[in-house]
Amino acid sequence: MARAIGTYELLPTNEDTPLPTPAVQHDRFSWGPRNFCSRLFAFRRARYFLGFILLALCLLIPYRLYERHASKYPPLYEKYHAKELALPQHNPDLPYPEGREGKYLWVSAHLDGGFGWGNFMQELILDAYLAHKDGRAFVFDNYTWDRHGPEYSEYHGHLIPSRIPLTALLAGPIVGGPFPGVDHSPRSVRKEYFDTVCPDPVKIKGNDLIDTYVWGPTTILVEKWLERLELTNSKCIEVVEGSQQMFSLWTFGTTNVLSLWPDLVKSPIITGFRWSPLVEAGYAKNIPLINPPSVTHPSHYGETYPYTALGGLLALQIRRGDFEEHCVNLLNWGANWQGFNRFPELPDQFVAVPGAGTFNISDEARAEHLKRCYPTPGQIADRVREIMQTDAGRNLENVYIMTNGQPDFIAEVKEALRGVKAWGSIKSSRDLIVTREQDYVKQAIDMLIGIRAQVLIGNGWSSMSSNIVMLRMALVDLAPDHHRFWFDLHMLNLLAIAQSLANKIVQVV
């Protein structure tokens, strides 16, 4: 067996071979030119080896420190930005309708600074639609929380990216993809390219028309914008920042926007709509957990696109957070549901609770409003139970909860839903398994799941539900009764009767 000699370790030897003493071994390696050269060579090898180790540590330690530091901050999606800048249409020498002779529309006045993705997406779709109608290349930049500030913003005590490249969220014509079919319209371009090819654009203001025409049919507003763009007689137009959006929040808050639907639904902006590969990858990874296969509903896991319906899946959109206060404001304002939540063929139609928009709101009416805007776990379970009695909801097997609610609230909802039936799976937004980049676009993954669910129960006042319902109506082959809301028409009728009786009593008195 090998034994320790001084501070060295010998290779294994035969037990019958006597081992030299430390002094003898030292002498053997010290005398003679040959042994001296061998010793020197061994020293140099050790030095090189130690140098390599030190170099590796010098490289590894800073990388680990950087990795630990970077993990504390949201991603900045640099590769997405780089790909956007490298779009092939960013070439001034391309022939018309692209290149330096093409026409461009840059809406610098788009939403930012505190508005969520749902509001931003609504406006984005109509801006791109208008540009296409006018034969212009739509100019896009980012999903923007803070346009001019640092790379990171603070939201409810957490850091978020101030600007996310749109290709991290979307694909298709809106963000520079080709138009479907034989449509050879000019492709969308990045703002940076617009600055190059249009150094001196004609500037117009959003409130020139929106203030006048927002309360009428949106088709008229679009016609007026097309006339205005034509009158500028310029290939490069910018709607200046701070001058109001071309399609404001009020555009989407009434049924006026539905006048545009017959044309919008045929537009390549909608027919060519697609979520980004990042979003679709997040969907594909999680859908086996959210909607596990069954005998009744086989797997759709290998099918990311087109956006067909997922049999057996019920999606619930349950807003929390700032909606607690916002729902009260909506009642006091007498606000209607979002326009695209009010297609006339949908079974649940908006009916205001008695006294909405006034100071004469009973406790019963207030409670009914909150039931539709901010439902409790028990009310959520009751509504699901009702939907399951309909033709659209008879074969539901799994539930996905789209929510920004806290874990304890989600746990209460899950427990209430388990009292409805033995579900195969009940998952929520907080159960999604996502990468670091997907974590900051989870709302889009939620929306894709909601679009493909067999039945959706949404919030009528929510822009997120509005976008989901619109895309379900356009892209998914489902009957209108598969799109539902938190709603109780029976209770509303009772409240209306009670309010009417109360008014008659007051008149008599």
Coordinates of C-alpha atoms in Angstrom, one line a residue:
M1 CA 0.0 0.0 0.0
A2 CA 1.1 3.6 -0.5
R3 CA 2.3 5.4 2.5
A4 CA 2.9 9.1 3.2
I5 CA 6.6 10.3 2.7
G6 CA 7.0 13.7 4.2
T7 CA 4.5 16.0 2.4
Y8 CA 4.2 13.9 -0.7
E9 CA 2.1 10.9 -1.7
L10 CA 3.8 8.0 -3.6
L11 CA 2.0 5.9 -6.2
P12 CA 0.9 2.4 -5.1
T13 CA 3.8 0.0 -4.9
N14 CA 4.5 -3.6 -4.1
E15 CA 4.5 -4.2 -0.4
D16 CA 7.7 -6.2 -0.6
T17 CA 9.6 -3.2 -2.1
P18 CA 11.3 -1.2 0.7
L19 CA 10.3 2.5 0.7
P20 CA 13.1 5.0 0.8
T21 CA 13.4 7.4 3.7
P22 CA 12.6 11.0 3.2
A23 CA 16.3 11.9 3.2
V24 CA 17.2 9.3 0.6
Q25 CA 14.3 10.4 -1.7
H26 CA 15.4 14.0 -1.4
D27 CA 18.9 13.0 -2.4
R28 CA 17.8 11.0 -5.4
F29 CA 16.0 14.0 -6.8
S30 CA 18.7 16.5 -6.0
W31 CA 21.8 15.1 -7.6
G32 CA 22.8 14.9 -11.3
P33 CA 21.8 17.1 -14.3
R34 CA 19.1 14.6 -15.5
N35 CA 17.3 14.6 -12.2
F36 CA 17.7 18.3 -11.8
C37 CA 16.1 18.9 -15.3
S38 CA 13.2 16.6 -14.5
R39 CA 12.6 18.4 -11.2
L40 CA 12.7 21.8 -13.0
F41 CA 10.2 20.6 -15.7
A42 CA 7.8 19.3 -13.0
F43 CA 8.0 22.6 -11.3
R44 CA 7.2 24.5 -14.5
R45 CA 4.2 22.2 -15.1
A46 CA 2.9 22.8 -11.6
R47 CA 3.4 26.5 -12.2
Y48 CA 1.4 26.4 -15.4
F49 CA -1.3 24.3 -13.7
L50 CA -1.6 26.8 -10.8
G51 CA -1.7 29.7 -13.3
F52 CA -4.5 28.0 -15.2
I53 CA -6.4 27.5 -11.9
L54 CA -5.9 31.2 -10.9
L55 CA -7.0 32.3 -14.4
A56 CA -10.2 30.2 -14.2
L57 CA -11.0 31.6 -10.8
C58 CA -10.4 35.2 -12.0
L59 CA -12.9 34.6 -14.8
L60 CA -15.4 32.5 -12.8
I61 CA -15.7 34.6 -9.7
P62 CA -16.6 37.9 -11.5
Y63 CA -19.1 35.9 -13.7
R64 CA -20.8 34.4 -10.7
L65 CA -20.9 37.8 -9.0
Y66 CA -22.4 39.3 -12.2
E67 CA -24.9 36.5 -12.5
R68 CA -26.0 36.9 -8.9
H69 CA -26.2 40.7 -9.4
A70 CA -28.1 40.4 -12.7
S71 CA -30.6 38.0 -11.3
K72 CA -31.8 40.7 -9.0
Y73 CA -32.9 42.8 -11.9
P74 CA -35.5 42.2 -14.7
P75 CA -34.2 41.2 -18.1
L76 CA -33.9 43.9 -20.7
Y77 CA -34.6 41.7 -23.8
E78 CA -31.5 43.0 -25.7
K79 CA -31.7 40.2 -28.3
Y80 CA -35.3 41.0 -29.1
H81 CA -34.4 44.7 -29.6
A82 CA -31.4 43.7 -31.8
K83 CA -33.6 41.5 -34.0
E84 CA -36.1 44.3 -34.4
L85 CA -33.4 46.6 -35.5
A86 CA -32.2 44.0 -38.1
L87 CA -35.6 43.6 -39.8
P88 CA -35.0 43.4 -43.6
Q89 CA -37.4 46.2 -44.4
H90 CA -35.0 48.6 -42.6
N91 CA -33.4 49.4 -46.0
P92 CA -33.9 52.8 -47.6
D93 CA -33.1 51.4 -51.0
L94 CA -36.1 49.1 -51.1
P95 CA -38.7 49.9 -53.8
Y96 CA -42.0 51.6 -53.1
P97 CA -44.2 51.1 -51.0
E98 CA -41.2 50.6 -48.7
G99 CA -37.8 52.3 -48.5
R100 CA -37.2 56.1 -48.6
E101 CA -40.2 56.7 -50.9
G102 CA -42.6 54.7 -48.7
K103 CA -45.2 56.2 -46.3
Y104 CA -45.0 55.9 -42.6
L105 CA -47.1 56.5 -39.5
W106 CA -45.5 57.0 -36.1
V107 CA -47.9 57.4 -33.2
S108 CA -45.6 58.9 -30.6
A109 CA -48.6 59.7 -28.5
H110 CA -49.3 56.1 -27.7
L111 CA -50.1 55.1 -24.1
D112 CA -47.4 54.7 -21.5
G113 CA -46.7 55.6 -17.9
G114 CA -48.9 53.5 -15.7
F115 CA -51.3 51.8 -18.1
G116 CA -51.3 48.0 -18.3
W117 CA -50.8 45.7 -21.3
G118 CA -54.5 45.4 -22.0
N119 CA -55.0 49.1 -22.6
F120 CA -51.7 49.4 -24.6
M121 CA -52.7 46.4 -26.8
Q122 CA -56.1 47.8 -27.6
E123 CA -54.6 51.0 -29.0
L124 CA -51.7 49.2 -30.7
I125 CA -54.1 47.1 -32.8
L126 CA -56.2 50.1 -34.0
D127 CA -53.1 52.2 -34.7
A128 CA -51.6 49.4 -36.8
Y129 CA -55.0 48.9 -38.5
L130 CA -55.3 52.6 -39.4
A131 CA -51.7 52.6 -40.8
H132 CA -52.5 49.6 -43.0
K133 CA -55.8 51.2 -44.2
D134 CA -53.8 54.2 -45.4
G135 CA -51.1 52.2 -47.1
R136 CA -48.5 53.2 -44.6
A137 CA -45.8 51.3 -42.7
F138 CA -46.8 51.2 -39.0
V139 CA -43.9 52.4 -36.8
F140 CA -43.6 50.7 -33.4
D141 CA -41.3 50.9 -30.5
N142 CA -41.8 49.2 -27.1
Y143 CA -44.4 48.2 -24.6
T144 CA -43.6 51.2 -22.5
W145 CA -44.0 51.8 -18.8
D146 CA -41.5 54.7 -18.6
R147 CA -40.4 56.2 -22.0
H148 CA -37.7 58.5 -20.9
G149 CA -36.5 57.2 -17.5
P150 CA -34.0 54.5 -16.5
E151 CA -34.1 51.0 -17.7
Y152 CA -36.1 49.8 -14.7
S153 CA -39.2 51.1 -13.0
E154 CA -40.8 50.4 -9.7
Y155 CA -44.3 48.9 -9.6
H156 CA -45.9 48.0 -6.2
G157 CA -42.4 47.6 -4.6
H158 CA -41.0 45.5 -7.4
L159 CA -38.6 46.3 -10.3
I160 CA -40.0 45.9 -13.8
P161 CA -38.5 46.7 -17.2
S162 CA -39.4 50.2 -18.2
R163 CA -39.5 49.2 -21.9
I164 CA -40.1 45.7 -23.3
P165 CA -39.6 45.2 -27.1
L166 CA -42.9 44.3 -28.7
T167 CA -41.5 41.1 -30.3
A168 CA -41.1 39.7 -26.8
L169 CA -44.9 39.8 -26.7
L170 CA -46.2 39.6 -30.3
A171 CA -45.4 38.3 -33.7
G172 CA -47.0 39.0 -37.1
P173 CA -47.6 42.2 -39.1
I174 CA -47.9 44.6 -36.2
V175 CA -44.3 44.0 -35.3
G176 CA -42.7 43.8 -38.7
G177 CA -43.8 40.3 -39.9
P178 CA -45.0 39.7 -43.4
F179 CA -48.7 40.3 -44.1
P180 CA -50.7 37.1 -44.8
G181 CA -51.6 35.9 -48.2
V182 CA -50.9 38.1 -51.2
D183 CA -51.1 41.4 -49.2
H184 CA -47.9 43.3 -50.2
S185 CA -48.5 46.3 -47.9
P186 CA -45.4 48.0 -46.4
R187 CA -44.2 46.2 -43.4
S188 CA -44.0 47.7 -39.9
V189 CA -40.7 49.2 -38.9
R190 CA -38.9 50.3 -35.7
K191 CA -38.9 53.8 -34.5
E192 CA -35.1 54.0 -35.0
Y193 CA -35.4 53.3 -38.8
F194 CA -38.3 55.8 -39.0
D195 CA -35.9 58.5 -37.6
T196 CA -33.4 57.6 -40.3
V197 CA -35.7 57.5 -43.3
C198 CA -38.0 60.3 -42.0
P199 CA -35.7 62.9 -40.4
D200 CA -38.3 65.7 -40.6
P201 CA -41.9 64.2 -40.4
V202 CA -45.0 66.2 -40.5
K203 CA -46.4 66.4 -37.0
I204 CA -50.1 66.3 -36.1
K205 CA -52.0 66.1 -32.8
G206 CA -54.1 63.3 -31.6
N207 CA -56.7 65.6 -30.0
D208 CA -57.4 67.3 -33.4
L209 CA -60.0 64.6 -34.1
I210 CA -60.4 62.3 -31.1
D211 CA -62.0 65.0 -29.0
T212 CA -64.7 65.6 -31.7
Y213 CA -65.4 62.1 -32.9
V214 CA -64.7 59.7 -30.0
W215 CA -68.3 59.6 -28.9
G216 CA -69.6 58.5 -32.3
P217 CA -69.2 55.3 -34.3
T218 CA -65.5 54.4 -34.5
T219 CA -65.9 53.9 -38.2
I220 CA -66.4 57.7 -38.5
L221 CA -63.3 58.4 -36.4
V222 CA -61.3 56.1 -38.7
E223 CA -62.6 57.8 -41.8
K224 CA -61.7 61.2 -40.4
W225 CA -58.2 60.1 -39.6
L226 CA -57.8 58.7 -43.1
E227 CA -58.9 62.1 -44.5
R228 CA -56.5 63.9 -42.2
L229 CA -53.5 61.7 -43.1
E230 CA -54.3 62.3 -46.8
L231 CA -54.5 66.1 -46.4
T232 CA -51.0 66.2 -44.8
N233 CA -49.7 65.2 -48.2
S234 CA -46.5 63.7 -46.6
K235 CA -44.9 60.3 -46.6
C236 CA -43.8 60.8 -43.0
I237 CA -46.3 61.5 -40.3
E238 CA -45.9 61.7 -36.5
V239 CA -48.7 62.0 -34.0
V240 CA -46.8 64.0 -31.4
E241 CA -46.3 62.8 -27.8
G242 CA -48.6 64.3 -25.2
S243 CA -51.3 65.3 -27.7
Q244 CA -53.7 62.5 -27.0
Q245 CA -53.9 59.0 -28.6
M246 CA -55.6 58.6 -32.0
F247 CA -57.8 56.0 -30.3
S248 CA -58.2 56.9 -26.7
L249 CA -59.4 54.8 -23.7
W250 CA -62.9 56.2 -24.4
T251 CA -62.9 54.6 -27.8
F252 CA -62.9 51.1 -26.2
G253 CA -65.1 51.9 -23.3
T254 CA -68.4 52.1 -25.3
T255 CA -70.1 50.0 -28.0
N256 CA -69.1 52.6 -30.6
V257 CA -66.0 50.5 -31.3
L258 CA -68.2 47.6 -32.4
S259 CA -69.1 49.6 -35.6
L260 CA -65.6 48.9 -36.7
W261 CA -65.7 45.1 -36.2
P262 CA -66.9 43.9 -39.6
D263 CA -63.9 45.5 -41.3
L264 CA -61.4 45.0 -38.4
V265 CA -62.0 41.3 -38.2
K266 CA -61.0 40.9 -41.9
S267 CA -57.9 43.1 -41.5
P268 CA -54.5 41.3 -41.7
I269 CA -53.8 43.0 -38.4
I270 CA -56.3 40.5 -36.9
T271 CA -56.1 37.6 -39.3
G272 CA -52.3 37.6 -39.1
F273 CA -52.2 38.2 -35.3
R274 CA -49.9 35.9 -33.4
W275 CA -48.2 35.8 -30.0
S276 CA -44.4 35.8 -29.9
P277 CA -42.3 32.6 -29.8
L278 CA -41.5 33.5 -26.2
V279 CA -45.1 33.6 -25.2
E280 CA -46.1 30.5 -27.2
A281 CA -43.2 28.6 -25.6
G282 CA -44.5 29.5 -22.1
Y283 CA -47.9 28.3 -23.1
A284 CA -46.6 25.0 -24.6
K285 CA -44.6 24.3 -21.4
N286 CA -47.5 24.8 -19.1
I287 CA -50.5 23.6 -20.9
P288 CA -49.9 19.9 -20.0
L289 CA -50.2 20.9 -16.4
I290 CA -53.2 23.3 -16.9
N291 CA -55.3 21.0 -19.2
P292 CA -54.1 17.4 -18.8
P293 CA -55.5 15.0 -21.4
S294 CA -58.5 12.8 -20.8
V295 CA -60.6 10.3 -22.7
T296 CA -63.1 13.0 -23.5
H297 CA -60.5 15.7 -24.5
P298 CA -57.3 14.4 -26.1
S299 CA -54.0 16.3 -25.9
H300 CA -53.3 19.5 -27.9
Y301 CA -49.8 19.8 -26.6
G302 CA -48.0 19.7 -30.0
E303 CA -50.3 22.3 -31.5
T304 CA -49.1 25.8 -30.6
Y305 CA -50.7 27.5 -33.6
P306 CA -53.3 28.0 -35.0
Y307 CA -55.3 29.0 -31.9
T308 CA -57.9 26.3 -31.7
A309 CA -60.0 25.7 -28.6
L310 CA -58.8 23.4 -25.8
G311 CA -61.7 21.1 -25.0
G312 CA -62.4 20.8 -21.3
L313 CA -60.6 24.0 -20.1
L314 CA -62.5 26.7 -18.2
A315 CA -60.6 30.0 -17.9
L316 CA -61.5 32.5 -15.2
Q317 CA -60.3 36.1 -15.2
I318 CA -60.4 37.4 -11.7
R319 CA -58.9 40.9 -11.2
R320 CA -57.5 41.8 -7.8
G321 CA -55.0 44.4 -6.6
D322 CA -56.0 47.9 -7.8
F323 CA -59.4 46.7 -9.0
E324 CA -60.8 46.7 -5.5
E325 CA -60.8 50.5 -5.5
H326 CA -61.3 50.7 -9.3
C327 CA -64.6 48.7 -9.1
V328 CA -66.0 51.3 -6.7
N329 CA -65.0 54.1 -9.0
L330 CA -66.6 52.3 -12.0
L331 CA -69.9 52.1 -10.0
N332 CA -69.8 55.8 -9.1
W333 CA -69.0 56.8 -12.7
G334 CA -71.8 54.6 -14.0
A335 CA -69.2 53.0 -16.4
N336 CA -70.3 50.5 -19.0
W337 CA -68.4 47.3 -19.9
Q338 CA -65.6 47.5 -22.4
G339 CA -66.9 47.7 -26.0
F340 CA -65.5 44.3 -27.2
N341 CA -67.1 42.7 -24.2
R342 CA -70.5 43.8 -25.5
F343 CA -70.9 42.0 -28.8
P344 CA -74.8 41.8 -29.2
E345 CA -74.7 38.0 -29.7
L346 CA -73.0 37.3 -26.3
P347 CA -75.4 35.9 -23.8
D348 CA -74.3 38.2 -20.9
Q349 CA -75.2 41.8 -21.7
F350 CA -74.3 44.8 -19.5
V351 CA -77.1 46.1 -17.3
A352 CA -76.2 48.8 -14.8
V353 CA -77.3 48.3 -11.2
P354 CA -80.0 50.7 -10.0
G355 CA -78.5 54.0 -9.1
A356 CA -75.1 53.5 -10.8
G357 CA -73.5 56.9 -11.6
T358 CA -75.5 58.7 -8.9
F359 CA -75.3 59.2 -5.2
N360 CA -78.5 57.0 -4.8
I361 CA -77.0 53.5 -4.7
S362 CA -78.5 51.0 -2.3
D363 CA -76.3 48.5 -0.4
E364 CA -77.9 45.7 -2.3
A365 CA -77.1 47.3 -5.7
R366 CA -73.5 48.0 -4.5
A367 CA -73.1 44.4 -3.5
E368 CA -74.4 43.2 -6.8
H369 CA -72.0 45.4 -8.7
L370 CA -69.1 44.1 -6.8
K371 CA -70.2 40.6 -7.4
R372 CA -69.7 41.3 -11.1
C373 CA -66.5 43.3 -10.8
Y374 CA -64.8 41.9 -7.7
P375 CA -66.4 38.5 -6.9
T376 CA -65.6 36.6 -3.7
P377 CA -64.4 33.0 -3.8
G378 CA -67.9 31.8 -3.0
Q379 CA -69.5 33.9 -5.7
I380 CA -66.9 32.6 -8.2
A381 CA -67.8 29.0 -7.4
D382 CA -71.5 29.8 -7.7
R383 CA -71.0 31.3 -11.2
V384 CA -68.9 28.4 -12.3
R385 CA -71.7 26.1 -11.1
E386 CA -74.2 28.0 -13.2
I387 CA -72.0 27.9 -16.3
M388 CA -71.6 24.1 -16.0
Q389 CA -75.4 23.7 -16.4
T390 CA -75.2 25.3 -19.9
D391 CA -74.5 23.4 -23.1
A392 CA -71.2 25.2 -23.5
G393 CA -70.0 24.2 -20.0
R394 CA -71.2 20.6 -19.6
N395 CA -67.9 18.9 -20.3
L396 CA -65.5 21.2 -18.4
E397 CA -62.7 19.3 -16.7
N398 CA -60.0 21.7 -15.7
V399 CA -59.8 25.3 -14.5
Y400 CA -57.2 28.0 -15.1
I401 CA -57.4 31.2 -13.0
M402 CA -56.0 34.3 -14.6
T403 CA -55.4 36.6 -11.7
N404 CA -53.1 39.0 -10.0
G405 CA -54.5 37.9 -6.6
Q406 CA -52.4 37.0 -3.6
P407 CA -51.6 33.3 -2.8
D408 CA -54.1 33.2 0.1
F409 CA -56.9 34.5 -2.1
I410 CA -56.1 32.0 -4.8
A411 CA -56.1 29.2 -2.3
E412 CA -59.6 30.2 -1.2
V413 CA -60.8 30.3 -4.8
K414 CA -59.3 26.8 -5.5
E415 CA -61.0 25.4 -2.3
A416 CA -64.3 26.9 -3.3
L417 CA -64.0 25.5 -6.8
R418 CA -63.3 22.0 -5.4
G419 CA -66.7 22.2 -3.8
V420 CA -68.3 22.4 -7.3
K421 CA -66.8 19.2 -8.7
A422 CA -63.7 17.0 -8.7
W423 CA -61.6 18.8 -11.3
G424 CA -58.7 17.2 -13.0
S425 CA -56.6 20.3 -12.5
I426 CA -57.0 23.8 -10.9
K427 CA -54.1 26.1 -11.7
S428 CA -53.5 29.8 -11.6
S429 CA -51.2 32.5 -13.0
R430 CA -48.9 32.0 -10.0
D431 CA -48.5 28.3 -10.9
L432 CA -47.0 29.0 -14.3
I433 CA -43.5 27.6 -14.8
V434 CA -41.7 30.4 -16.7
T435 CA -38.2 31.6 -17.6
R436 CA -36.8 34.9 -16.4
E437 CA -37.8 36.5 -19.7
Q438 CA -41.3 35.0 -19.7
D439 CA -41.9 36.1 -16.1
Y440 CA -42.4 39.7 -17.3
V441 CA -44.7 38.8 -20.1
K442 CA -46.9 36.4 -18.1
Q443 CA -50.0 38.4 -18.8
A444 CA -49.6 37.5 -22.5
I445 CA -49.3 33.8 -21.6
D446 CA -52.4 34.2 -19.6
M447 CA -54.2 35.7 -22.5
L448 CA -53.2 33.0 -24.9
I449 CA -54.5 30.4 -22.5
G450 CA -57.7 32.4 -22.1
I451 CA -58.1 32.7 -25.9
R452 CA -57.9 28.9 -26.3
A453 CA -60.1 27.9 -23.4
Q454 CA -63.3 26.1 -24.1
V455 CA -65.2 28.6 -21.9
L456 CA -64.1 31.9 -20.6
I457 CA -65.6 33.8 -17.7
G458 CA -64.2 37.3 -17.9
N459 CA -64.6 40.7 -16.2
G460 CA -66.8 43.0 -18.4
W461 CA -64.9 46.2 -17.3
S462 CA -61.4 44.7 -18.0
S463 CA -59.4 45.6 -21.1
M464 CA -57.7 42.2 -20.8
S465 CA -61.0 40.4 -21.0
S466 CA -62.0 42.6 -23.9
N467 CA -58.9 41.7 -25.9
I468 CA -59.3 38.0 -25.2
V469 CA -63.0 38.1 -26.2
M470 CA -62.2 40.0 -29.4
L471 CA -59.5 37.5 -30.4
R472 CA -61.7 34.5 -29.4
M473 CA -64.5 35.9 -31.7
A474 CA -62.0 36.4 -34.5
L475 CA -59.6 33.5 -34.4
V476 CA -61.3 30.6 -32.5
D477 CA -64.2 28.6 -33.8
L478 CA -66.5 28.9 -30.8
A479 CA -70.2 29.8 -30.4
P480 CA -70.9 33.1 -28.6
D481 CA -72.2 31.2 -25.5
H482 CA -68.6 30.1 -24.7
H483 CA -67.7 33.8 -23.8
R484 CA -69.2 34.6 -20.4
F485 CA -68.8 37.2 -17.6
W486 CA -69.4 37.5 -13.9
F487 CA -73.1 38.3 -14.1
D488 CA -76.4 37.6 -12.5
L489 CA -79.3 38.9 -14.6
H490 CA -81.9 37.4 -12.2
M491 CA -80.6 39.5 -9.3
L492 CA -80.4 42.6 -11.5
N493 CA -84.0 42.2 -12.5
L494 CA -85.0 41.9 -8.8
L495 CA -83.0 45.0 -7.9
A496 CA -84.5 46.9 -10.8
I497 CA -88.0 45.9 -9.6
A498 CA -87.2 47.0 -6.1
Q499 CA -85.8 50.3 -7.2
S500 CA -88.8 50.9 -9.3
L501 CA -91.1 50.2 -6.4
A502 CA -89.1 52.5 -4.2
N503 CA -89.3 55.3 -6.7
K504 CA -93.1 54.9 -6.9
I505 CA -93.4 55.0 -3.1
V506 CA -91.3 58.2 -3.0
Q507 CA -93.5 59.8 -5.7
V508 CA -96.7 58.9 -3.8
V509 CA -95.3 60.3 -0.6

